[in-house]
XYZ file of C-alpha atoms in Angstrom:
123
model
C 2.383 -14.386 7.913
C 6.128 -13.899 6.880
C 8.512 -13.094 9.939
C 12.037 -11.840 9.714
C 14.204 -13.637 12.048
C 17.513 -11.336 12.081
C 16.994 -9.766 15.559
C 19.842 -10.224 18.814
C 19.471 -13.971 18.879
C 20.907 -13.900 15.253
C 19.301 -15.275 11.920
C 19.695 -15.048 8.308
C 17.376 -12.100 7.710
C 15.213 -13.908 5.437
C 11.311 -14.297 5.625
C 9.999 -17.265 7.169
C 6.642 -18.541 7.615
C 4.832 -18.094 10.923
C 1.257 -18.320 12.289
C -0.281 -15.540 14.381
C -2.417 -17.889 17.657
C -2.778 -14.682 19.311
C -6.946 -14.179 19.718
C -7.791 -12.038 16.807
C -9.083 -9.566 19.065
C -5.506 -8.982 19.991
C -4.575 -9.225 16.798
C -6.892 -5.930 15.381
C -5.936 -4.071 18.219
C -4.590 -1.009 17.441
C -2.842 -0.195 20.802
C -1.363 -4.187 21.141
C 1.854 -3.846 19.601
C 2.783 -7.531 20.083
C 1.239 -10.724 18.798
C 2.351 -14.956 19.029
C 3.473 -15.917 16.653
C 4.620 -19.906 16.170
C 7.070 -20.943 13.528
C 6.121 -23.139 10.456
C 9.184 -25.599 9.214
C 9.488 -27.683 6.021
C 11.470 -30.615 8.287
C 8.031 -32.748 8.903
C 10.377 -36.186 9.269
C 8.262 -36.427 12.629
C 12.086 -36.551 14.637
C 11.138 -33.945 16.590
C 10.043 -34.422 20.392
C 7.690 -31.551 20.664
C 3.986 -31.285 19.495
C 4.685 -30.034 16.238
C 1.320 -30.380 13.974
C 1.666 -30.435 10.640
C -0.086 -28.564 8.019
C -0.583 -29.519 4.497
C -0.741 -26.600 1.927
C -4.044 -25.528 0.227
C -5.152 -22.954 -1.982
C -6.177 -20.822 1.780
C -3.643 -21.041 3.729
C -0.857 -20.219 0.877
C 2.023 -22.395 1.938
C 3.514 -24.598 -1.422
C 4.527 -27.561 0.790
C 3.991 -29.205 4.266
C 4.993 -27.419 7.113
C 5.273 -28.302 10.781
C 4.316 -26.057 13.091
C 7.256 -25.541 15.631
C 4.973 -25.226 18.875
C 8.530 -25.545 21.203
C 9.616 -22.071 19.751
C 6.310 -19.478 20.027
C 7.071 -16.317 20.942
C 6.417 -12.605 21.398
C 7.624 -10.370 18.523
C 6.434 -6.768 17.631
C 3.729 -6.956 14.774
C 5.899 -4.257 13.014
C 7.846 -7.916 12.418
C 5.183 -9.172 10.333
C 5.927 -8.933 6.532
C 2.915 -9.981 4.856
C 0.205 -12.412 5.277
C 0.258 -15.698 2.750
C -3.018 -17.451 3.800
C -5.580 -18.323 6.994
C -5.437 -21.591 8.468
C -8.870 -23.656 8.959
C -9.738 -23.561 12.601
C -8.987 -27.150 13.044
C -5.408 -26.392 12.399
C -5.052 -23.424 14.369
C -6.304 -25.469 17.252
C -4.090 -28.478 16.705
C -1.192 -25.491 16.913
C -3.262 -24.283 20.140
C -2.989 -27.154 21.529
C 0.429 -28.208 20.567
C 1.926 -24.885 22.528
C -0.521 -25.507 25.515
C 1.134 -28.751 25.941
C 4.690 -27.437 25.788
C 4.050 -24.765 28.234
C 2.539 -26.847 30.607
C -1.193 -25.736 29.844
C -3.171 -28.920 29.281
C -4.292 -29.634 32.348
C -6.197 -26.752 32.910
C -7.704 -27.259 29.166
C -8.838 -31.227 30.293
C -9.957 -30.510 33.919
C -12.422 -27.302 32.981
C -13.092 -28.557 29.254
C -13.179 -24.999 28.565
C -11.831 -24.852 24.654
C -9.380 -22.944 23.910
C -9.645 -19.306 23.786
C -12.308 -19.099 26.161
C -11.333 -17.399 29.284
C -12.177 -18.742 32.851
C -15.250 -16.726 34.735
């Protein structure tokens, strides 16, 4: 997925690459109007402090180099946002990206003490 960024908290107004974690349930939901997204960058030096996975380009996920996924920065945005879908991510990836934002938001500890993997919900 494309995103454009030019909203209150400023931006260029170009497209930028972004992965949809929301469930895909949520996703195909007509009446869900919002969707997380997570930011993919090109700066994978490995500087960065935050779990940001990186993701190497291949002919299905449609990105032309490696990209780090910025797990610090997920947010909410409208899907009317959403420009146009460049590829699908192997679950493996999509996980690591899980992950990533679970451990920035404080989330891991409930993922390690009821193993439950990751989309699952709690009974």
């Amino acid at each position: 997925m494309l995103i454009r960024r030019a909203d209150r908290e400023g931006g260029d107004g170009k497209l930028r690459p972004c992965m949809v974690i929301s469930s895909s349930e949520r996703g195909r939901d007509a009446k869900a109007e919002t969707v997380l997204v997570v930011p993919l960058t090109s700066d994978t030096d490995g500087k960065q402090r935050l779990p940001m996975p990186v993701i190497t380009p291949d002919p299905s996920n449609g990105l032309v180099q490696r990209s780090a996924a910025m797990c610090g920065r997920v947010s909410c945005i409208r899907k009317a946002r959403l420009d146009q879908q460049i590829g699908t991510v192997h679950a493996q990836q999509l996980r690591r990206v899980r992950l990533g934002v679970a451990a920035v938001i404080g989330l891991t500890d409930l993922l390690t003490t009821q193993k439950l993997p990751i989309g699952t919900p709690p009974k």
